[in-house]
mmCIF file of C-alpha atoms and ligand atoms in Angstrom:
data_model
loop_
_atom_site.group_PDB
_atom_site.id
_atom_site.type_symbol
_atom_site.label_atom_id
_atom_site.label_comp_id
_atom_site.label_asym_id
_atom_site.label_seq_id
_atom_site.Cartn_x
_atom_site.Cartn_y
_atom_site.Cartn_z
ATOM 1 C CA MET A 7 113.713 74.033 83.110
ATOM 2 C CA TYR A 8 113.635 76.587 85.903
ATOM 3 C CA TYR A 9 114.846 80.115 85.069
ATOM 4 C CA ARG A 10 115.354 82.843 87.647
ATOM 5 C CA PRO A 11 116.875 85.819 85.802
ATOM 6 C CA ASP A 12 117.628 89.077 87.582
ATOM 7 C CA LYS A 13 117.188 91.270 84.473
ATOM 8 C CA ILE A 14 113.909 91.884 82.680
ATOM 9 C CA ASN A 15 115.557 91.540 79.236
ATOM 10 C CA GLU A 16 116.839 88.069 80.079
ATOM 11 C CA ALA A 17 113.336 87.094 81.190
ATOM 12 C CA LEU A 18 111.801 88.445 77.972
ATOM 13 C CA ASP A 19 114.427 86.643 75.858
ATOM 14 C CA SER A 20 113.671 83.291 77.458
ATOM 15 C CA LEU A 21 109.919 83.876 77.076
ATOM 16 C CA SER A 22 110.415 84.567 73.353
ATOM 17 C CA ARG A 23 112.287 81.272 72.899
ATOM 18 C CA GLU A 24 110.030 78.798 74.699
ATOM 19 C CA LYS A 25 106.672 78.389 76.389
ATOM 20 C CA LEU A 26 107.184 79.139 80.072
ATOM 21 C CA THR A 27 104.915 79.665 83.067
ATOM 22 C CA ILE A 28 105.603 82.953 84.816
ATOM 23 C CA ALA A 29 105.917 82.619 88.585
ATOM 24 C CA ALA A 30 105.942 85.676 90.888
ATOM 25 C CA GLY A 31 104.857 85.056 94.520
ATOM 26 C CA CYS A 32 103.270 81.700 93.525
ATOM 27 C CA THR A 33 100.380 82.213 95.949
ATOM 28 C CA ASP A 34 97.855 81.635 93.139
ATOM 29 C CA LEU A 35 100.061 79.506 90.927
ATOM 30 C CA LEU A 36 101.061 76.789 93.393
ATOM 31 C CA PRO A 37 97.513 76.112 94.708
ATOM 32 C CA SER A 38 96.303 75.949 91.073
ATOM 33 C CA THR A 39 98.634 72.984 90.324
ATOM 34 C CA GLN A 40 97.033 71.001 93.177
ATOM 35 C CA GLN A 41 100.475 69.481 93.696
ATOM 36 C CA ASP A 42 103.393 70.248 95.956
ATOM 37 C CA ASN A 43 105.525 71.692 93.147
ATOM 38 C CA LEU A 44 105.182 74.027 90.180
ATOM 39 C CA GLY A 45 106.214 71.516 87.523
ATOM 40 C CA ASP A 46 108.576 72.262 84.639
ATOM 41 C CA ASN A 47 109.290 75.254 82.417
ATOM 42 C CA ILE A 48 109.049 77.956 85.029
ATOM 43 C CA LEU A 49 110.177 81.552 84.612
ATOM 44 C CA ASP A 50 110.572 82.867 88.163
ATOM 45 C CA ILE A 51 110.473 86.683 87.955
ATOM 46 C CA SER A 52 110.842 87.258 91.727
ATOM 47 C CA GLY A 53 114.553 88.119 91.363
ATOM 48 C CA ILE A 54 113.998 91.033 88.947
ATOM 49 C CA LYS A 55 114.548 94.157 91.037
ATOM 50 C CA SER A 56 113.203 96.576 88.425
ATOM 51 C CA LEU A 57 109.739 95.012 88.867
ATOM 52 C CA LYS A 58 109.715 95.909 92.554
ATOM 53 C CA ASN A 59 109.965 99.702 92.276
ATOM 54 C CA VAL A 60 107.305 102.308 92.887
ATOM 55 C CA ASP A 61 108.213 105.647 91.318
ATOM 56 C CA PHE A 62 106.753 108.602 89.482
ATOM 57 C CA GLU A 63 107.684 109.331 85.873
ATOM 58 C CA ASN A 64 106.164 111.173 82.900
ATOM 59 C CA GLY A 65 102.958 112.048 84.761
ATOM 60 C CA PHE A 66 102.308 108.507 85.986
ATOM 61 C CA ARG A 67 102.873 106.637 89.262
ATOM 62 C CA ARG A 68 104.572 103.446 88.159
ATOM 63 C CA ILE A 69 103.968 100.465 90.441
ATOM 64 C CA GLY A 70 106.160 97.522 89.467
ATOM 65 C CA SER A 71 104.213 94.295 88.975
ATOM 66 C CA GLY A 72 106.462 92.540 91.491
ATOM 67 C CA VAL A 73 105.480 94.893 94.308
ATOM 68 C CA THR A 74 103.950 92.832 97.138
ATOM 69 C CA TRP A 75 100.972 93.711 99.287
ATOM 70 C CA THR A 76 103.353 94.276 102.219
ATOM 71 C CA ASP A 77 105.422 96.697 100.063
ATOM 72 C CA ILE A 78 102.243 98.716 99.423
ATOM 73 C CA VAL A 79 101.299 98.841 103.093
ATOM 74 C CA GLU A 80 104.839 99.930 104.041
ATOM 75 C CA ASN A 81 105.137 102.588 101.312
ATOM 76 C CA ASN A 82 104.913 105.991 102.999
ATOM 77 C CA ASN A 83 105.163 107.993 99.767
ATOM 78 C CA LEU A 84 101.772 107.107 98.382
ATOM 79 C CA PRO A 85 99.152 109.898 98.499
ATOM 80 C CA LYS A 86 95.955 109.459 100.557
ATOM 81 C CA CYS A 87 93.985 108.328 97.515
ATOM 82 C CA TYR A 88 95.943 105.042 97.740
ATOM 83 C CA ASP A 89 94.521 104.296 101.199
ATOM 84 C CA MET A 90 92.001 101.924 99.594
ATOM 85 C CA LEU A 91 94.889 99.924 98.125
ATOM 86 C CA LYS A 92 96.598 99.810 101.539
ATOM 87 C CA GLU A 93 93.380 98.775 103.288
ATOM 88 C CA CYS A 94 92.884 96.100 100.598
ATOM 89 C CA SER A 95 96.503 94.877 100.976
ATOM 90 C CA LEU A 96 95.953 94.347 104.708
ATOM 91 C CA GLU A 97 92.954 92.138 103.930
ATOM 92 C CA ILE A 98 94.624 89.915 101.340
ATOM 93 C CA GLY A 99 94.895 86.450 102.857
ATOM 94 C CA SER A 100 97.328 86.344 105.783
ATOM 95 C CA ARG A 101 100.608 88.126 106.539
ATOM 96 C CA GLN A 102 102.500 85.329 104.752
ATOM 97 C CA ILE A 103 100.401 85.769 101.603
ATOM 98 C CA GLN A 104 100.848 89.562 101.773
ATOM 99 C CA ASN A 105 104.622 89.113 101.969
ATOM 100 C CA LEU A 106 104.784 86.939 98.846
ATOM 101 C CA GLY A 107 101.769 87.814 96.714
ATOM 102 C CA THR A 108 102.267 90.529 94.121
ATOM 103 C CA ILE A 109 99.969 93.127 92.634
ATOM 104 C CA GLY A 110 100.860 91.895 89.121
ATOM 105 C CA GLY A 111 100.026 88.277 90.008
ATOM 106 C CA ASN A 112 96.634 89.378 91.328
ATOM 107 C CA LEU A 113 95.805 91.045 87.980
ATOM 108 C CA CYS A 114 97.176 88.252 85.769
ATOM 109 C CA ASN A 115 95.327 85.592 87.731
ATOM 110 C CA ALA A 116 92.156 87.581 86.962
ATOM 111 C CA SER A 117 89.902 86.048 89.586
ATOM 112 C CA PRO A 118 86.504 87.776 89.913
ATOM 113 C CA ALA A 119 87.394 87.954 93.644
ATOM 114 C CA ALA A 120 90.807 89.587 93.102
ATOM 115 C CA ASP A 121 90.755 92.354 95.706
ATOM 116 C CA GLY A 122 93.314 94.563 93.953
ATOM 117 C CA VAL A 123 91.223 95.029 90.805
ATOM 118 C CA PRO A 124 88.478 97.371 92.120
ATOM 119 C CA CYS A 125 91.098 99.605 93.809
ATOM 120 C CA LEU A 126 93.109 99.915 90.605
ATOM 121 C CA LEU A 127 89.957 100.547 88.516
ATOM 122 C CA SER A 128 89.071 103.385 90.890
ATOM 123 C CA LEU A 129 92.580 104.783 90.322
ATOM 124 C CA ASP A 130 92.098 104.746 86.510
ATOM 125 C CA ALA A 131 94.961 102.261 86.179
ATOM 126 C CA SER A 132 96.576 101.128 82.959
ATOM 127 C CA ILE A 133 98.970 98.236 82.726
ATOM 128 C CA GLU A 134 102.262 97.978 80.916
ATOM 129 C CA LEU A 135 103.115 94.752 79.092
ATOM 130 C CA LEU A 136 106.653 94.055 77.876
ATOM 131 C CA SER A 137 107.918 91.555 75.297
ATOM 132 C CA VAL A 138 110.969 91.335 73.055
ATOM 133 C CA ASN A 139 108.865 93.210 70.494
ATOM 134 C CA GLY A 140 108.423 96.230 72.753
ATOM 135 C CA LYS A 141 105.802 97.699 75.068
ATOM 136 C CA ARG A 142 102.002 97.757 75.100
ATOM 137 C CA VAL A 143 99.897 99.837 77.482
ATOM 138 C CA LEU A 144 96.265 98.881 78.062
ATOM 139 C CA LYS A 145 93.557 100.235 80.322
ATOM 140 C CA LEU A 146 93.006 97.763 83.138
ATOM 141 C CA GLU A 147 89.361 97.246 82.077
ATOM 142 C CA ASP A 148 90.612 96.214 78.618
ATOM 143 C CA PHE A 149 93.297 93.905 80.033
ATOM 144 C CA ILE A 150 91.028 91.671 82.120
ATOM 145 C CA LYS A 151 88.541 90.174 79.670
ATOM 146 C CA GLY A 152 86.641 87.826 81.957
ATOM 147 C CA SER A 153 86.993 85.377 84.815
ATOM 148 C CA ARG A 154 90.595 84.108 84.560
ATOM 149 C CA LYS A 155 90.962 85.655 81.097
ATOM 150 C CA THR A 156 93.396 88.421 80.199
ATOM 151 C CA GLU A 157 94.953 89.997 77.143
ATOM 152 C CA LEU A 158 98.425 88.742 78.195
ATOM 153 C CA LYS A 159 100.277 87.042 75.348
ATOM 154 C CA ASN A 160 102.590 84.051 75.845
ATOM 155 C CA ASN A 161 105.690 86.186 75.255
ATOM 156 C CA GLU A 162 104.663 89.073 77.547
ATOM 157 C CA ILE A 163 105.326 90.052 81.149
ATOM 158 C CA LEU A 164 103.111 92.509 82.995
ATOM 159 C CA SER A 165 105.811 94.930 84.060
ATOM 160 C CA ALA A 166 103.974 97.769 85.784
ATOM 161 C CA ILE A 167 100.707 99.382 86.760
ATOM 162 C CA LEU A 168 100.429 103.024 85.733
ATOM 163 C CA ILE A 169 98.281 105.533 87.607
ATOM 164 C CA PRO A 170 97.814 108.958 86.000
ATOM 165 C CA LYS A 171 98.644 111.987 88.159
ATOM 166 C CA GLU A 172 95.129 113.391 87.587
ATOM 167 C CA ALA A 173 93.667 110.352 89.360
ATOM 168 C CA GLU A 174 95.759 110.986 92.461
ATOM 169 C CA ILE A 175 93.261 113.174 94.243
ATOM 170 C CA GLY A 176 91.052 112.917 97.285
ATOM 171 C CA TYR A 177 90.682 110.184 99.852
ATOM 172 C CA SER A 178 89.725 106.580 99.423
ATOM 173 C CA SER A 179 88.484 103.493 101.249
ATOM 174 C CA PHE A 180 88.167 99.760 100.632
ATOM 175 C CA LEU A 181 85.482 97.563 102.157
ATOM 176 C CA LYS A 182 85.317 93.796 101.808
ATOM 177 C CA LEU A 183 82.665 91.389 102.947
ATOM 178 C CA GLY A 184 83.629 87.792 103.586
ATOM 179 C CA ALA A 185 82.314 84.930 105.663
ATOM 180 C CA ARG A 186 84.893 85.624 108.393
ATOM 181 C CA LYS A 187 87.390 88.298 109.304
ATOM 182 C CA TYR A 188 90.725 86.893 108.048
ATOM 183 C CA LEU A 189 91.929 84.668 105.205
ATOM 184 C CA VAL A 190 88.730 85.079 103.304
ATOM 185 C CA ILE A 191 87.630 85.199 99.683
ATOM 186 C CA SER A 192 85.419 88.228 99.078
ATOM 187 C CA ILE A 193 81.665 87.893 98.734
ATOM 188 C CA ALA A 194 81.701 91.515 97.587
ATOM 189 C CA MET A 195 84.193 94.373 97.856
ATOM 190 C CA ILE A 196 84.103 98.092 97.132
ATOM 191 C CA ALA A 197 86.861 100.566 96.341
ATOM 192 C CA CYS A 198 85.775 104.196 96.649
ATOM 193 C CA LYS A 199 87.834 107.293 95.862
ATOM 194 C CA LEU A 200 86.264 110.667 96.436
ATOM 195 C CA ASN A 201 87.124 114.344 96.317
ATOM 196 C CA LEU A 202 85.237 117.325 97.706
ATOM 197 C CA GLU A 203 85.143 121.002 96.886
ATOM 198 C CA LYS A 204 83.780 122.530 100.079
ATOM 199 C CA ASP A 205 80.820 120.197 100.688
ATOM 200 C CA ILE A 206 80.241 119.270 97.039
ATOM 201 C CA ILE A 207 81.357 115.926 95.584
ATOM 202 C CA SER A 208 83.647 117.054 92.758
ATOM 203 C CA ASP A 209 85.044 113.628 91.849
ATOM 204 C CA ILE A 210 84.153 110.069 92.756
ATOM 205 C CA ALA A 211 85.153 106.592 91.572
ATOM 206 C CA ILE A 212 83.256 103.535 92.788
ATOM 207 C CA SER A 213 84.256 99.989 91.793
ATOM 208 C CA VAL A 214 82.557 96.792 92.876
ATOM 209 C CA GLY A 215 84.280 93.405 92.879
ATOM 210 C CA SER A 216 83.115 89.795 93.207
ATOM 211 C CA CYS A 217 79.703 90.735 91.787
ATOM 212 C CA SER A 218 80.448 90.127 88.093
ATOM 213 C CA ALA A 219 83.038 88.184 86.117
ATOM 214 C CA VAL A 220 85.342 91.216 86.304
ATOM 215 C CA ALA A 221 85.173 94.007 88.902
ATOM 216 C CA LYS A 222 83.302 97.045 87.582
ATOM 217 C CA ARG A 223 83.377 100.837 87.844
ATOM 218 C CA ILE A 224 79.799 102.086 88.215
ATOM 219 C CA LYS A 225 80.083 105.295 86.249
ATOM 220 C CA SER A 226 76.338 106.035 86.191
ATOM 221 C CA LEU A 227 76.305 106.066 89.963
ATOM 222 C CA GLU A 228 79.423 108.240 89.998
ATOM 223 C CA ASN A 229 77.825 110.703 87.550
ATOM 224 C CA MET A 230 74.690 110.813 89.673
ATOM 225 C CA LEU A 231 76.705 111.729 92.776
ATOM 226 C CA ILE A 232 79.051 114.311 91.239
ATOM 227 C CA GLY A 233 77.808 117.812 92.086
ATOM 228 C CA LYS A 234 75.742 116.623 95.036
ATOM 229 C CA SER A 235 76.256 118.163 98.446
ATOM 230 C CA ILE A 236 77.260 115.865 101.266
ATOM 231 C CA LYS A 237 74.432 117.538 103.163
ATOM 232 C CA ASP A 238 71.948 116.002 100.668
ATOM 233 C CA GLU A 239 70.206 112.729 101.479
ATOM 234 C CA LEU A 240 72.801 110.621 99.672
ATOM 235 C CA SER A 241 72.034 107.289 101.367
ATOM 236 C CA THR A 242 68.619 106.960 99.716
ATOM 237 C CA LEU A 243 70.090 107.808 96.320
ATOM 238 C CA ILE A 244 72.866 105.235 96.746
ATOM 239 C CA LEU A 245 70.628 102.469 98.087
ATOM 240 C CA ASN A 246 67.938 103.007 95.429
ATOM 241 C CA PHE A 247 70.407 102.974 92.534
ATOM 242 C CA ASN A 248 69.754 100.219 89.973
ATOM 243 C CA TYR A 249 72.868 98.043 90.603
ATOM 244 C CA GLU A 250 71.216 95.109 88.810
ATOM 245 C CA GLU A 251 71.817 96.865 85.505
ATOM 246 C CA TYR A 252 75.598 96.870 86.014
ATOM 247 C CA LEU A 253 76.370 93.841 88.176
ATOM 248 C CA SER A 254 75.729 90.169 87.450
ATOM 249 C CA PRO A 255 76.746 88.240 90.571
ATOM 250 C CA ILE A 256 76.890 84.476 90.613
ATOM 251 C CA ASN A 257 75.361 82.057 93.099
ATOM 252 C CA ASP A 258 78.063 80.118 94.865
ATOM 253 C CA ILE A 259 78.969 78.575 98.180
ATOM 254 C CA ARG A 260 79.811 82.032 99.579
ATOM 255 C CA GLY A 261 76.560 83.777 98.718
ATOM 256 C CA THR A 262 73.553 83.945 96.400
ATOM 257 C CA ASN A 263 73.356 86.524 93.628
ATOM 258 C CA SER A 264 70.509 88.369 95.364
ATOM 259 C CA TYR A 265 72.501 88.495 98.622
ATOM 260 C CA ARG A 266 75.522 89.867 96.773
ATOM 261 C CA LEU A 267 73.396 92.568 95.166
ATOM 262 C CA LYS A 268 71.887 93.557 98.493
ATOM 263 C CA VAL A 269 75.206 93.745 100.300
ATOM 264 C CA SER A 270 76.935 95.657 97.527
ATOM 265 C CA LYS A 271 74.458 98.534 97.898
ATOM 266 C CA VAL A 272 75.109 98.693 101.623
ATOM 267 C CA LEU A 273 78.871 98.363 101.107
ATOM 268 C CA VAL A 274 78.870 101.208 98.568
ATOM 269 C CA LYS A 275 76.997 103.418 101.016
ATOM 270 C CA ASN A 276 79.351 102.487 103.855
ATOM 271 C CA ALA A 277 82.472 102.965 101.707
ATOM 272 C CA ILE A 278 81.320 106.471 100.775
ATOM 273 C CA ILE A 279 80.549 107.295 104.417
ATOM 274 C CA LYS A 280 83.954 105.931 105.463
ATOM 275 C CA THR A 281 85.726 108.016 102.805
ATOM 276 C CA LEU A 282 83.829 111.161 103.754
ATOM 277 C CA SER A 283 84.774 110.639 107.402
ATOM 278 C CA LYS A 284 88.446 110.930 106.423
ATOM 279 C CA PHE A 285 87.853 114.455 105.123
ATOM 280 C CA ASN A 286 86.135 115.392 108.386
ATOM 281 C CA LEU A 287 88.941 113.962 110.467
ATOM 282 C CA GLU A 288 91.952 115.060 108.498
ATOM 283 C CA ASP A 289 91.062 118.233 106.547
HETATM 284 C C1 FAD B 302 95.671 81.404 101.465
HETATM 285 C C2 FAD B 302 95.464 82.406 100.351
HETATM 286 C C3 FAD B 302 94.693 83.537 100.604
HETATM 287 C C4 FAD B 302 94.491 84.491 99.581
HETATM 288 N N1 FAD B 302 93.737 85.586 99.865
HETATM 289 C C5 FAD B 302 93.475 86.475 98.878
HETATM 290 C C6 FAD B 302 92.662 87.604 99.140
HETATM 291 O O1 FAD B 302 92.160 87.820 100.247
HETATM 292 N N2 FAD B 302 92.424 88.471 98.098
HETATM 293 C C7 FAD B 302 92.939 88.266 96.852
HETATM 294 O O2 FAD B 302 92.696 89.064 95.951
HETATM 295 N N3 FAD B 302 93.745 87.209 96.595
HETATM 296 C C8 FAD B 302 94.009 86.318 97.564
HETATM 297 N N4 FAD B 302 94.802 85.225 97.298
HETATM 298 C C9 FAD B 302 95.345 85.041 95.966
HETATM 299 C C10 FAD B 302 96.782 85.575 95.744
HETATM 300 O O3 FAD B 302 97.498 85.626 96.953
HETATM 301 C C11 FAD B 302 96.841 86.958 95.099
HETATM 302 O O4 FAD B 302 96.066 86.973 93.925
HETATM 303 C C12 FAD B 302 98.295 87.377 94.787
HETATM 304 O O5 FAD B 302 98.330 88.760 94.596
HETATM 305 C C13 FAD B 302 98.867 86.656 93.574
HETATM 306 O O6 FAD B 302 100.191 87.133 93.357
HETATM 307 P P1 FAD B 302 101.425 86.145 93.119
HETATM 308 O O7 FAD B 302 102.616 87.005 92.956
HETATM 309 O O8 FAD B 302 101.474 85.133 94.182
HETATM 310 O O9 FAD B 302 101.006 85.474 91.732
HETATM 311 P P2 FAD B 302 101.478 84.065 91.156
HETATM 312 O O10 FAD B 302 100.790 82.976 91.894
HETATM 313 O O11 FAD B 302 102.930 83.979 91.076
HETATM 314 O O12 FAD B 302 100.884 84.183 89.684
HETATM 315 C C14 FAD B 302 99.497 84.241 89.447
HETATM 316 C C15 FAD B 302 99.260 84.192 87.925
HETATM 317 O O13 FAD B 302 99.758 85.384 87.304
HETATM 318 C C16 FAD B 302 100.821 85.104 86.392
HETATM 319 N N5 FAD B 302 101.784 86.167 86.622
HETATM 320 C C17 FAD B 302 102.252 86.599 87.817
HETATM 321 N N6 FAD B 302 102.994 87.703 87.685
HETATM 322 C C18 FAD B 302 103.005 87.990 86.366
HETATM 323 C C19 FAD B 302 103.603 89.030 85.587
HETATM 324 N N7 FAD B 302 104.301 90.030 86.144
HETATM 325 N N8 FAD B 302 103.434 89.018 84.246
HETATM 326 C C20 FAD B 302 102.707 88.034 83.659
HETATM 327 N N9 FAD B 302 102.103 87.034 84.346
HETATM 328 C C21 FAD B 302 102.249 87.011 85.682
HETATM 329 C C22 FAD B 302 101.299 83.694 86.725
HETATM 330 O O14 FAD B 302 101.802 83.036 85.592
HETATM 331 C C23 FAD B 302 100.009 83.061 87.230
HETATM 332 O O15 FAD B 302 99.207 82.655 86.152
HETATM 333 C C24 FAD B 302 95.040 84.273 98.309
HETATM 334 C C25 FAD B 302 95.839 83.127 98.066
HETATM 335 C C26 FAD B 302 96.054 82.205 99.072
HETATM 336 C C27 FAD B 302 96.872 80.984 98.813
#
């Protein structure tokens, strides 16, 4: 069977009746089959318009799970703190992948190298899951349980990503290290969101991806930096921080664990410098 409903309720009904594989942009799904087709029992959610909206309601920015990376880049209504998500979107695969791949698919696939995850962690994201039984909202860090493991139940669709209004402050940057410039799986990536009061860091969120089974916020580092002046010697503090306590990178074909640890420190420093430079240029 191949279903392509245009209403979310129809999709949820069919999911409640039989075991179906959800297909959005298929940019993770199709390669995972290692065949030239998706097989049977597919629920294609790409025709559901309500999953493609970005709006603001009840104190939350609501990003539909079917929003593509290109949609994010082209959205001119997002505040500056979403720049990291835009910079990340522009580095996801190629233009073709950005046109098809969705933000919801990136989260549900739950790869340790999913570039969207650190950005959304730094935005304090929660995710909304719908089923015929109703709605569940989980913090993103509670939704992704491990490499390729999520809390998604068989009868649920990830409908939206919710960003609280309070998190929509400051400027942000995304940095990704790969073995080449384009079409590359991250060796490490950083999403940094930062706010200043005069020259004091009043708020900061730093998330590191590809250096543990699930991307991580490094709250101890954030707490250490809050209240510091940008005139202080921040580089030494950032580089000497004990990342080993929070990250557990793997050795693989793209890099050793010690290399990943070393580059993440430098990337964190550079992401903070890049974000600070936006205040200097634009404020
Ligand atoms: C050449 C290439 C380059 C790539 N480069 C990058 C990169 O640089 N960075 C990166 O992070 N990723 C990259 N990817 C991976 C992929 O493009 C992204 O993860 C993309 O965002 C996945 O979205 P999708 O809509 O295609 O998901 P799909 O492939 O349709 O689905 C992925 C998984 O999520 C499930 N799913 C999808 N949507 C939902 C939903 N709303 N509710 C419940 N379950 C759902 C599906 O059942 C499936 O298990 C690349 C892939 C390719 C092929």
